[in-house]
Amino acid sequence: MKAALLARRQRGVATLEFAFMLIIGVVPLLLLTYTGVMIMAAQQTLSLASAEGARASLRYASPNDRRVAACQAAQRSMQWLLNFAGQQANCNNAAAPPIVVSAPAPCVGLASAQCMQVSVSYDYSSKPFLPGTGRMYGWLMTQPIRSTAVAQLDLGTP
């Protein structure tokens, strides 16, 4: 009789153990996986934004118009990330993060050509995708996530 009473009391223990293991083991693993996927999506977005900005700078126009076009193209490509971070890009200046477009300058290794550099960034530590993960990833990601693309300009000279 004691064995039957003890067995009845032990019936829900396995369910409780499973619930604790789920909360302590599986949920944090899923949260880390989700955050990692979102960081990769942000990096891919930044790569696309810098490439689109560099491509937009190839249009024939004045150097300032090229910078504005590059900034606007990068802004369109990373708009979801800017909205999430609550940031605005100043495309009239295009010299402050999150989008920085350099003025045309001699290309590295080819001084006779002009290049423009488009750099975009996202500071994960100030606006993490999941609250609390900024500190957790802080030891791994000490700098903002960045991407840079360079375009060699066709200035129309023969």
mmCIF file of C-alpha atoms in Angstrom:
data_model
loop_
_atom_site.group_PDB
_atom_site.id
_atom_site.type_symbol
_atom_site.label_atom_id
_atom_site.label_comp_id
_atom_site.label_asym_id
_atom_site.label_seq_id
_atom_site.Cartn_x
_atom_site.Cartn_y
_atom_site.Cartn_z
ATOM 1 C CA MET A 1 0.000 0.000 0.000
ATOM 2 C CA LYS A 2 2.871 2.340 0.768
ATOM 3 C CA ALA A 3 4.383 1.601 -2.651
ATOM 4 C CA ALA A 4 1.120 2.484 -4.416
ATOM 5 C CA LEU A 5 0.827 5.738 -2.469
ATOM 6 C CA LEU A 6 4.463 6.623 -3.261
ATOM 7 C CA ALA A 7 3.967 5.828 -6.974
ATOM 8 C CA ARG A 8 0.923 8.101 -7.100
ATOM 9 C CA ARG A 9 2.925 10.993 -5.602
ATOM 10 C CA GLN A 10 5.763 10.472 -8.106
ATOM 11 C CA ARG A 11 3.527 10.564 -11.197
ATOM 12 C CA GLY A 12 3.932 14.281 -11.952
ATOM 13 C CA VAL A 13 7.678 14.462 -11.253
ATOM 14 C CA ALA A 14 8.704 13.535 -14.800
ATOM 15 C CA THR A 15 6.498 16.293 -16.195
ATOM 16 C CA LEU A 16 8.024 18.849 -13.853
ATOM 17 C CA GLU A 17 11.554 17.727 -14.722
ATOM 18 C CA PHE A 18 10.772 18.042 -18.423
ATOM 19 C CA ALA A 19 9.327 21.531 -17.927
ATOM 20 C CA PHE A 20 12.414 22.677 -16.011
ATOM 21 C CA MET A 21 14.757 21.245 -18.649
ATOM 22 C CA LEU A 22 12.779 22.959 -21.367
ATOM 23 C CA ILE A 23 12.939 26.323 -19.624
ATOM 24 C CA ILE A 24 16.574 26.062 -18.538
ATOM 25 C CA GLY A 25 18.019 24.263 -21.554
ATOM 26 C CA VAL A 26 16.053 24.624 -24.741
ATOM 27 C CA VAL A 27 14.604 28.138 -24.532
ATOM 28 C CA PRO A 28 17.994 29.884 -24.080
ATOM 29 C CA LEU A 29 19.388 27.828 -26.956
ATOM 30 C CA LEU A 30 16.523 28.945 -29.189
ATOM 31 C CA LEU A 31 16.993 32.582 -28.146
ATOM 32 C CA LEU A 32 20.721 32.417 -28.967
ATOM 33 C CA THR A 33 19.957 30.833 -32.327
ATOM 34 C CA TYR A 34 17.368 33.496 -33.152
ATOM 35 C CA THR A 35 19.778 36.282 -32.186
ATOM 36 C CA GLY A 36 22.562 34.746 -34.288
ATOM 37 C CA VAL A 37 20.281 34.521 -37.311
ATOM 38 C CA MET A 38 19.229 38.147 -36.869
ATOM 39 C CA ILE A 39 22.869 39.277 -36.616
ATOM 40 C CA MET A 40 23.616 37.432 -39.858
ATOM 41 C CA ALA A 41 20.565 39.069 -41.479
ATOM 42 C CA ALA A 42 21.808 42.478 -40.334
ATOM 43 C CA GLN A 43 25.272 41.779 -41.798
ATOM 44 C CA GLN A 44 23.738 40.677 -45.092
ATOM 45 C CA THR A 45 21.558 43.801 -45.143
ATOM 46 C CA LEU A 46 24.590 46.015 -44.541
ATOM 47 C CA SER A 47 26.527 44.264 -47.325
ATOM 48 C CA LEU A 48 23.664 44.837 -49.736
ATOM 49 C CA ALA A 49 23.247 48.460 -48.626
ATOM 50 C CA SER A 50 26.915 49.334 -49.142
ATOM 51 C CA ALA A 51 26.950 47.625 -52.556
ATOM 52 C CA GLU A 52 23.771 49.398 -53.645
ATOM 53 C CA GLY A 53 25.186 52.711 -52.455
ATOM 54 C CA ALA A 54 28.417 52.171 -54.376
ATOM 55 C CA ARG A 55 26.436 51.211 -57.473
ATOM 56 C CA ALA A 56 24.287 54.350 -57.187
ATOM 57 C CA SER A 57 27.404 56.539 -57.003
ATOM 58 C CA LEU A 58 28.275 55.502 -60.565
ATOM 59 C CA ARG A 59 25.600 57.730 -62.071
ATOM 60 C CA TYR A 60 26.913 60.760 -63.945
ATOM 61 C CA ALA A 61 26.453 63.833 -61.800
ATOM 62 C CA SER A 62 28.363 66.248 -59.639
ATOM 63 C CA PRO A 63 30.384 64.695 -56.777
ATOM 64 C CA ASN A 64 27.860 65.911 -54.216
ATOM 65 C CA ASP A 65 24.928 64.480 -56.188
ATOM 66 C CA ARG A 66 26.783 61.154 -56.387
ATOM 67 C CA ARG A 67 27.226 61.150 -52.597
ATOM 68 C CA VAL A 68 23.545 61.909 -52.007
ATOM 69 C CA ALA A 69 22.459 59.203 -54.494
ATOM 70 C CA ALA A 70 24.770 56.662 -52.846
ATOM 71 C CA CYS A 71 23.458 57.515 -49.388
ATOM 72 C CA GLN A 72 19.818 57.315 -50.469
ATOM 73 C CA ALA A 73 20.331 53.943 -52.166
ATOM 74 C CA ALA A 74 22.052 52.558 -49.063
ATOM 75 C CA GLN A 75 19.272 53.980 -46.892
ATOM 76 C CA ARG A 76 16.576 52.270 -48.975
ATOM 77 C CA SER A 77 18.396 48.937 -48.740
ATOM 78 C CA MET A 78 18.759 49.046 -44.960
ATOM 79 C CA GLN A 79 15.520 50.811 -44.038
ATOM 80 C CA TRP A 80 14.224 47.989 -41.819
ATOM 81 C CA LEU A 81 17.429 48.090 -39.789
ATOM 82 C CA LEU A 82 17.289 51.878 -39.467
ATOM 83 C CA ASN A 83 13.654 51.662 -38.351
ATOM 84 C CA PHE A 84 14.495 49.005 -35.771
ATOM 85 C CA ALA A 85 17.403 51.037 -34.380
ATOM 86 C CA GLY A 86 15.416 54.278 -34.438
ATOM 87 C CA GLN A 87 18.131 55.943 -36.529
ATOM 88 C CA GLN A 88 17.951 58.392 -39.393
ATOM 89 C CA ALA A 89 20.539 58.785 -42.105
ATOM 90 C CA ASN A 90 21.467 62.353 -43.064
ATOM 91 C CA CYS A 91 21.930 62.039 -46.804
ATOM 92 C CA ASN A 92 22.512 65.769 -47.290
ATOM 93 C CA ASN A 93 25.785 65.451 -45.388
ATOM 94 C CA ALA A 94 26.489 61.698 -45.794
ATOM 95 C CA ALA A 95 29.440 61.944 -43.424
ATOM 96 C CA ALA A 96 28.041 60.524 -40.178
ATOM 97 C CA PRO A 97 27.045 56.978 -39.199
ATOM 98 C CA PRO A 98 25.075 54.904 -39.937
ATOM 99 C CA ILE A 99 25.832 55.791 -43.607
ATOM 100 C CA VAL A 100 29.126 57.429 -44.559
ATOM 101 C CA VAL A 101 29.928 58.207 -48.190
ATOM 102 C CA SER A 102 33.373 59.562 -48.939
ATOM 103 C CA ALA A 103 34.052 62.312 -51.424
ATOM 104 C CA PRO A 104 35.681 61.180 -54.675
ATOM 105 C CA ALA A 105 39.377 60.597 -54.054
ATOM 106 C CA PRO A 106 42.227 58.862 -55.875
ATOM 107 C CA CYS A 107 41.842 55.093 -55.747
ATOM 108 C CA VAL A 108 44.275 53.048 -53.710
ATOM 109 C CA GLY A 109 46.736 51.495 -56.123
ATOM 110 C CA LEU A 110 45.454 53.500 -59.105
ATOM 111 C CA ALA A 111 45.990 57.207 -58.523
ATOM 112 C CA SER A 112 44.734 58.159 -61.993
ATOM 113 C CA ALA A 113 41.186 56.985 -61.161
ATOM 114 C CA GLN A 114 38.683 58.372 -58.683
ATOM 115 C CA CYS A 115 36.874 56.180 -56.129
ATOM 116 C CA MET A 116 34.033 56.651 -53.676
ATOM 117 C CA GLN A 117 33.669 54.551 -50.558
ATOM 118 C CA VAL A 118 30.281 53.740 -49.017
ATOM 119 C CA SER A 119 30.337 52.514 -45.400
ATOM 120 C CA VAL A 120 27.273 51.459 -43.450
ATOM 121 C CA SER A 121 27.077 50.320 -39.837
ATOM 122 C CA TYR A 122 24.744 49.060 -37.122
ATOM 123 C CA ASP A 123 25.615 49.278 -33.430
ATOM 124 C CA TYR A 124 24.293 46.039 -31.968
ATOM 125 C CA SER A 125 25.355 46.828 -28.413
ATOM 126 C CA SER A 126 23.106 49.914 -28.278
ATOM 127 C CA LYS A 127 20.076 48.231 -29.890
ATOM 128 C CA PRO A 128 20.193 44.404 -29.602
ATOM 129 C CA PHE A 129 17.551 42.284 -31.310
ATOM 130 C CA LEU A 130 16.617 40.612 -28.028
ATOM 131 C CA PRO A 131 16.885 42.579 -24.773
ATOM 132 C CA GLY A 132 19.813 41.386 -22.688
ATOM 133 C CA THR A 133 21.773 39.851 -25.534
ATOM 134 C CA GLY A 134 23.793 43.031 -26.064
ATOM 135 C CA ARG A 135 25.806 42.236 -22.938
ATOM 136 C CA MET A 136 26.024 38.569 -23.811
ATOM 137 C CA TYR A 137 27.418 39.266 -27.277
ATOM 138 C CA GLY A 138 29.385 42.296 -26.058
ATOM 139 C CA TRP A 139 32.524 40.253 -25.451
ATOM 140 C CA LEU A 140 32.281 38.896 -28.993
ATOM 141 C CA MET A 141 31.163 41.998 -30.889
ATOM 142 C CA THR A 142 33.201 44.918 -29.577
ATOM 143 C CA GLN A 143 32.647 47.073 -32.677
ATOM 144 C CA PRO A 144 29.487 47.948 -34.607
ATOM 145 C CA ILE A 145 28.599 45.630 -37.487
ATOM 146 C CA ARG A 146 29.931 47.264 -40.683
ATOM 147 C CA SER A 147 30.166 46.846 -44.403
ATOM 148 C CA THR A 148 32.093 48.893 -46.945
ATOM 149 C CA ALA A 149 31.991 49.003 -50.736
ATOM 150 C CA VAL A 150 34.173 51.003 -53.119
ATOM 151 C CA ALA A 151 33.164 52.211 -56.584
ATOM 152 C CA GLN A 152 35.610 53.382 -59.227
ATOM 153 C CA LEU A 153 33.982 56.382 -60.895
ATOM 154 C CA ASP A 154 33.790 56.921 -64.605
ATOM 155 C CA LEU A 155 34.432 60.653 -64.920
ATOM 156 C CA GLY A 156 33.874 60.703 -68.660
ATOM 157 C CA THR A 157 37.463 61.457 -69.641
ATOM 158 C CA PRO A 158 38.902 59.624 -72.650
#
